[in-house]
Short mmCIF file of C-alpha atoms in Angstrom, two decimals:
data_model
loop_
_atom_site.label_atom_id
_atom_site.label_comp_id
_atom_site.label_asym_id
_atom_site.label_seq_id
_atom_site.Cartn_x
_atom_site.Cartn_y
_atom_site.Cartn_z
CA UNK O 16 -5.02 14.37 -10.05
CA UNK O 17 -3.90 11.32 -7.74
CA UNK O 18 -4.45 13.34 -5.09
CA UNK O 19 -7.59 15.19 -5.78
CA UNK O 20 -8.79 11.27 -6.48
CA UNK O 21 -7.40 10.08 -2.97
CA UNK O 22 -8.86 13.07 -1.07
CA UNK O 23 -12.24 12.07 -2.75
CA UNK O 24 -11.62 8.73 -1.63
CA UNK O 25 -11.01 9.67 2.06
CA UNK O 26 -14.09 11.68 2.28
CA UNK O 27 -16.44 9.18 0.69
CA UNK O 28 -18.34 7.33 3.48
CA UNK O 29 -19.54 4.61 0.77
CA UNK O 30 -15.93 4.01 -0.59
CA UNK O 31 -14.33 1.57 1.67
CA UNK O 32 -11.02 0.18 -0.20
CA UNK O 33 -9.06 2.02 -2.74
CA UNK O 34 -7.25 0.91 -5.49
CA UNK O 35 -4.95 1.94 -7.97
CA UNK O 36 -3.82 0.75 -11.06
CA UNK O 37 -1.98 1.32 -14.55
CA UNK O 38 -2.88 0.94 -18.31
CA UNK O 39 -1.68 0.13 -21.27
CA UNK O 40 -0.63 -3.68 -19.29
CA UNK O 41 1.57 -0.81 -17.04
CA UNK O 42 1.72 0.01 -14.01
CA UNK O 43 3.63 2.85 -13.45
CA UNK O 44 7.16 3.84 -14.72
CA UNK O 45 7.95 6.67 -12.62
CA UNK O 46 8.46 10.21 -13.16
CA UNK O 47 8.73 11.37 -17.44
CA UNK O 48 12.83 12.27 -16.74
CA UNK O 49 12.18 14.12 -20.27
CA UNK O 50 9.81 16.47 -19.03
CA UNK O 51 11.27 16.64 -15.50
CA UNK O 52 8.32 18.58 -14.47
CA UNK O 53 7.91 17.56 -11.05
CA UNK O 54 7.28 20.52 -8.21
CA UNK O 55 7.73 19.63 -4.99
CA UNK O 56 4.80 19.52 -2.72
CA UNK O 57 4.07 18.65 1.11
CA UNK O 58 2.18 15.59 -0.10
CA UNK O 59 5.25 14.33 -1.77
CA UNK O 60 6.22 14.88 -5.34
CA UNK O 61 4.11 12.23 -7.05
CA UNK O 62 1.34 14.09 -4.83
CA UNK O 63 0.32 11.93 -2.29
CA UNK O 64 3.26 9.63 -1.24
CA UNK O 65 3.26 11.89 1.87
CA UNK O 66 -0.31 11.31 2.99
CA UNK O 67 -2.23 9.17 4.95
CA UNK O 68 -5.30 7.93 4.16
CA UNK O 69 -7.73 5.46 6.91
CA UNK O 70 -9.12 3.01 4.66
CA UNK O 71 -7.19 0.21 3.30
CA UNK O 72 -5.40 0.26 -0.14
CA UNK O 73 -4.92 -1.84 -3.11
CA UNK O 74 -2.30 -1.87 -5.78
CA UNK O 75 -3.41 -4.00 -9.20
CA UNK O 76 0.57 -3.88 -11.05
CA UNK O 77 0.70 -5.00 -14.35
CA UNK O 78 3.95 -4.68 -15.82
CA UNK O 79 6.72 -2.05 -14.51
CA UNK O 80 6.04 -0.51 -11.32
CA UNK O 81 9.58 0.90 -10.78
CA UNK O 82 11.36 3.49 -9.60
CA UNK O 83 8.21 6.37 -8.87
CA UNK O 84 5.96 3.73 -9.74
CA UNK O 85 7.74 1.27 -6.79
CA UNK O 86 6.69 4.13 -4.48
CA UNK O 87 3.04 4.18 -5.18
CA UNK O 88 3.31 0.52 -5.22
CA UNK O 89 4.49 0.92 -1.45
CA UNK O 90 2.10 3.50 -0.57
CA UNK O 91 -0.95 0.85 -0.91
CA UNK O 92 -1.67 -1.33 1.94
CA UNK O 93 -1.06 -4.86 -0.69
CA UNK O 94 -0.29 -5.14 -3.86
CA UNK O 95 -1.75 -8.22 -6.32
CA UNK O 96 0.61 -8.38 -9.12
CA UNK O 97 0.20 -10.17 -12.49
CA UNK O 98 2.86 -12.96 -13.36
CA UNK O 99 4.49 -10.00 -15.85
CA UNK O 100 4.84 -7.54 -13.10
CA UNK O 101 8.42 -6.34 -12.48
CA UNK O 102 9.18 -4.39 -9.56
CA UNK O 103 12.40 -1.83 -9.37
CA UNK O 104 14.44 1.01 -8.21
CA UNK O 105 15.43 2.06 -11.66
CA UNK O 106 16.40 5.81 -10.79
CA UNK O 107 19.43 4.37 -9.33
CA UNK O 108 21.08 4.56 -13.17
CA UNK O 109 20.53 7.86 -13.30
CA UNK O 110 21.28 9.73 -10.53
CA UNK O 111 17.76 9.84 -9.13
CA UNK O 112 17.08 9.58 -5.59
CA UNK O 113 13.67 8.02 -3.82
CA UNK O 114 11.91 10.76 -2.79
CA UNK O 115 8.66 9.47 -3.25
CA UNK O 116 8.58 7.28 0.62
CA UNK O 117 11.03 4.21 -0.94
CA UNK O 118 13.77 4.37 1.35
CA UNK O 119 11.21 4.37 4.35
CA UNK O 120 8.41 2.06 3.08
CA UNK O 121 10.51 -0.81 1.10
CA UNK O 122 12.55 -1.98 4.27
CA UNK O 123 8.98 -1.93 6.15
CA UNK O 124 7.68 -4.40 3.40
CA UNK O 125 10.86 -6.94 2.79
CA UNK O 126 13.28 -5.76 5.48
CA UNK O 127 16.44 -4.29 5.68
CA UNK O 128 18.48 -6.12 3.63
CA UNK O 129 16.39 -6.85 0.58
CA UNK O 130 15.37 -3.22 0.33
CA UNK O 131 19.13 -2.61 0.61
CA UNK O 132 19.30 -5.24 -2.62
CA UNK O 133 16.95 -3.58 -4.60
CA UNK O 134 17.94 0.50 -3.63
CA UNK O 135 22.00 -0.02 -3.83
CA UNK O 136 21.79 -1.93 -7.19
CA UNK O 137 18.50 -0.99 -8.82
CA UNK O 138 18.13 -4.32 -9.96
CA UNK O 139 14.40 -5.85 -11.72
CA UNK O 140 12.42 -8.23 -9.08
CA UNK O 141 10.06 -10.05 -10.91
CA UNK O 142 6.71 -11.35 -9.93
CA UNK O 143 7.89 -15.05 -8.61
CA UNK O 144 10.70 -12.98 -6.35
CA UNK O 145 8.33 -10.15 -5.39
CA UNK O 146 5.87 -12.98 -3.92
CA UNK O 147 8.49 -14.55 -2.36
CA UNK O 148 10.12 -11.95 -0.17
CA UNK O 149 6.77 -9.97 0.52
CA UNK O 150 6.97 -7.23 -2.09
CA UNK O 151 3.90 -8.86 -3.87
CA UNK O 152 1.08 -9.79 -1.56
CA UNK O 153 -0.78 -11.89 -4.22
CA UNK O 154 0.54 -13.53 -7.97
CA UNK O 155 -2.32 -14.01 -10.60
CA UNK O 156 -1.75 -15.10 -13.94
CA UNK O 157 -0.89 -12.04 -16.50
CA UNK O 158 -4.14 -10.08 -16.94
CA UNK O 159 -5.90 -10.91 -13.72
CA UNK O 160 -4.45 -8.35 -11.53
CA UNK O 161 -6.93 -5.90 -11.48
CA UNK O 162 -10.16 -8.68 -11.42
CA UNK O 163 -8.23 -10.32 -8.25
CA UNK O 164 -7.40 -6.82 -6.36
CA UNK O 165 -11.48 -6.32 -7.04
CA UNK O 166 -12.12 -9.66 -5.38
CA UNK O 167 -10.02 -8.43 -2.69
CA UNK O 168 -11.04 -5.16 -2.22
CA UNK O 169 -14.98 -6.40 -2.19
CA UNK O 170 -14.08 -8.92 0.66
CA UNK O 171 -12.55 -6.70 2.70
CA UNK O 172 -15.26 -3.99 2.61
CA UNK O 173 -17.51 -6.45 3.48
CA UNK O 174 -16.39 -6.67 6.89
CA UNK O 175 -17.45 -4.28 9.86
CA UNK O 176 -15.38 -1.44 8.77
CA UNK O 177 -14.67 0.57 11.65
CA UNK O 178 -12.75 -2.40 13.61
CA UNK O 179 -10.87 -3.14 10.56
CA UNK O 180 -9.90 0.27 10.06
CA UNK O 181 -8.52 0.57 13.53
CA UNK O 182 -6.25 -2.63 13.48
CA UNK O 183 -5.15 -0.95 10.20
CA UNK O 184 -4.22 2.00 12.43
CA UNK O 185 -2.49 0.25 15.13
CA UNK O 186 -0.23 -1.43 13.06
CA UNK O 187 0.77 1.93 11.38
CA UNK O 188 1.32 3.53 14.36
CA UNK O 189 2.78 1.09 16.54
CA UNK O 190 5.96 0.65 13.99
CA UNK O 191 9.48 1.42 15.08
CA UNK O 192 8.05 1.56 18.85
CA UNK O 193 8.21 -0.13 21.64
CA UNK O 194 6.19 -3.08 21.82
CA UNK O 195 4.69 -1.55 25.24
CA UNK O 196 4.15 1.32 23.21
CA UNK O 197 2.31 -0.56 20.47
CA UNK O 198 0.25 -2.49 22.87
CA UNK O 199 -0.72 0.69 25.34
CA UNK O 200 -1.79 1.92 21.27
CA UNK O 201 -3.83 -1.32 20.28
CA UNK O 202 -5.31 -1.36 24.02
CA UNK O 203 -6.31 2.25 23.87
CA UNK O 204 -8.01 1.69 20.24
CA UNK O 205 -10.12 -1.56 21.84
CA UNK O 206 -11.34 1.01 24.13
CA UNK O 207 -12.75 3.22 21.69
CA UNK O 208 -14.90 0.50 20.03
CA UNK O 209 -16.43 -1.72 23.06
CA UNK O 210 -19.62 -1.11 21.48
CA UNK O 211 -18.85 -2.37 18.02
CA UNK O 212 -17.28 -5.90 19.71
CA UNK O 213 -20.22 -6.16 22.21
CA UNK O 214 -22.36 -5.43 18.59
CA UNK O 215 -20.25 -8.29 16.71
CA UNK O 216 -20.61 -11.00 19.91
CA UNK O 217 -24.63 -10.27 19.95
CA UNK O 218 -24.22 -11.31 16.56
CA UNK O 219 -22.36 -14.11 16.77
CA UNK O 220 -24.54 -14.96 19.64
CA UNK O 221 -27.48 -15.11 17.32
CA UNK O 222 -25.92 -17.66 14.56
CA UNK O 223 -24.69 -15.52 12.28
CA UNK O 224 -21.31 -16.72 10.77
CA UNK O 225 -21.31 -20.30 12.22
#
């Protein structure tokens, strides 16, 4: 279903930022170990943690979003938490590994050693920490998670999209290379979209924004 939902999502040309979110004041506690029902899939086993999507993403986490539920977490672009979020690598108890993109996305967000923290001892990171060391883009008061990621989302859909989807896409594809490499990528993208900067200057030229 996630991924039927995301694939909608990509294909949309009026949906510009998706978001995803719990119930029940949860966000997501990972795979049902009593059911154990998972098949593995090329787009990862919670069915999309292995895809891509160009648009930004938003995760609104109320409550747990640990161990499965981390990894969707990580999959969005930010994540606004409520002040009762708590944030987690909880399979390490049982014998679970990440499979779902945690060991590649978590060190992206806070680094090497505080994804090290949080994989090797499975610990809870609350909302204060997860603000603090990057896990948590945004802290709202208990409730107001999914109201601020909507706030969020409807600002950054309002700007020219196809720009903003292309930084997105640089920084994504510049990671882990060279910075020559990342800047021959960025370069190559500002190429592609002369005519949507010399649209923004005329703009700009006119009054608008000032």
């Amino acid at each position: 279903g996630l991924l039927d939902a995301w694939r909608r999502f990509e294909a949309d040309a009026d949906a510009g930022v998706g978001m995803l979110t719990g119930a029940g004041g949860c966000f997501c506690a990972g795979v049902d170990l009593l059911a154990l029902d998972l098949v593995e899939q090329p787009e990862g086993w919670l069915g999309l943690t292995r895809q891509t999507v160009s648009k930004p993403t938003i995760a609104a986490v109320a409550g747990y979003a640990v161990a499965g539920g981390l990894e969707l977490a990580l999959w969005c672009d930010l994540r606004v938490a409520g002040a009762d979020a708590v944030f987690g690598c909880y399979e390490r108890r049982f014998g679970v590994p990440l499979a779902d993109g945690g060991t590649q996305r978590l060190p992206r967000v806070v680094g090497l050693g505080r994804a090290l923290d949080m994989i090797l001892t499975g610990r809870p990171v609350r909302a204060e920490e997860a603000r603090r060391i990057g896990l948590a883009d945004r802290l709202v008061p208990t409730g107001e998670e999914l109201a601020e990621a909507l706030r969020l989302a409807e600002a950054i859909a309002g700007f020219p999209q196809a720009t903003l989807r292309s930084d997105r896409r640089c920084v994504y594809e510049g990671l882990g290379r060279p910075l020559a490499e990342g800047l021959a990528i960025e370069a190559a993208a500002g190429r592609e979209l002369f005519d949507e900067v010399a649209a923004g200057a005329a703009r700009f030229a006119v009054g608008e924004g000032r």
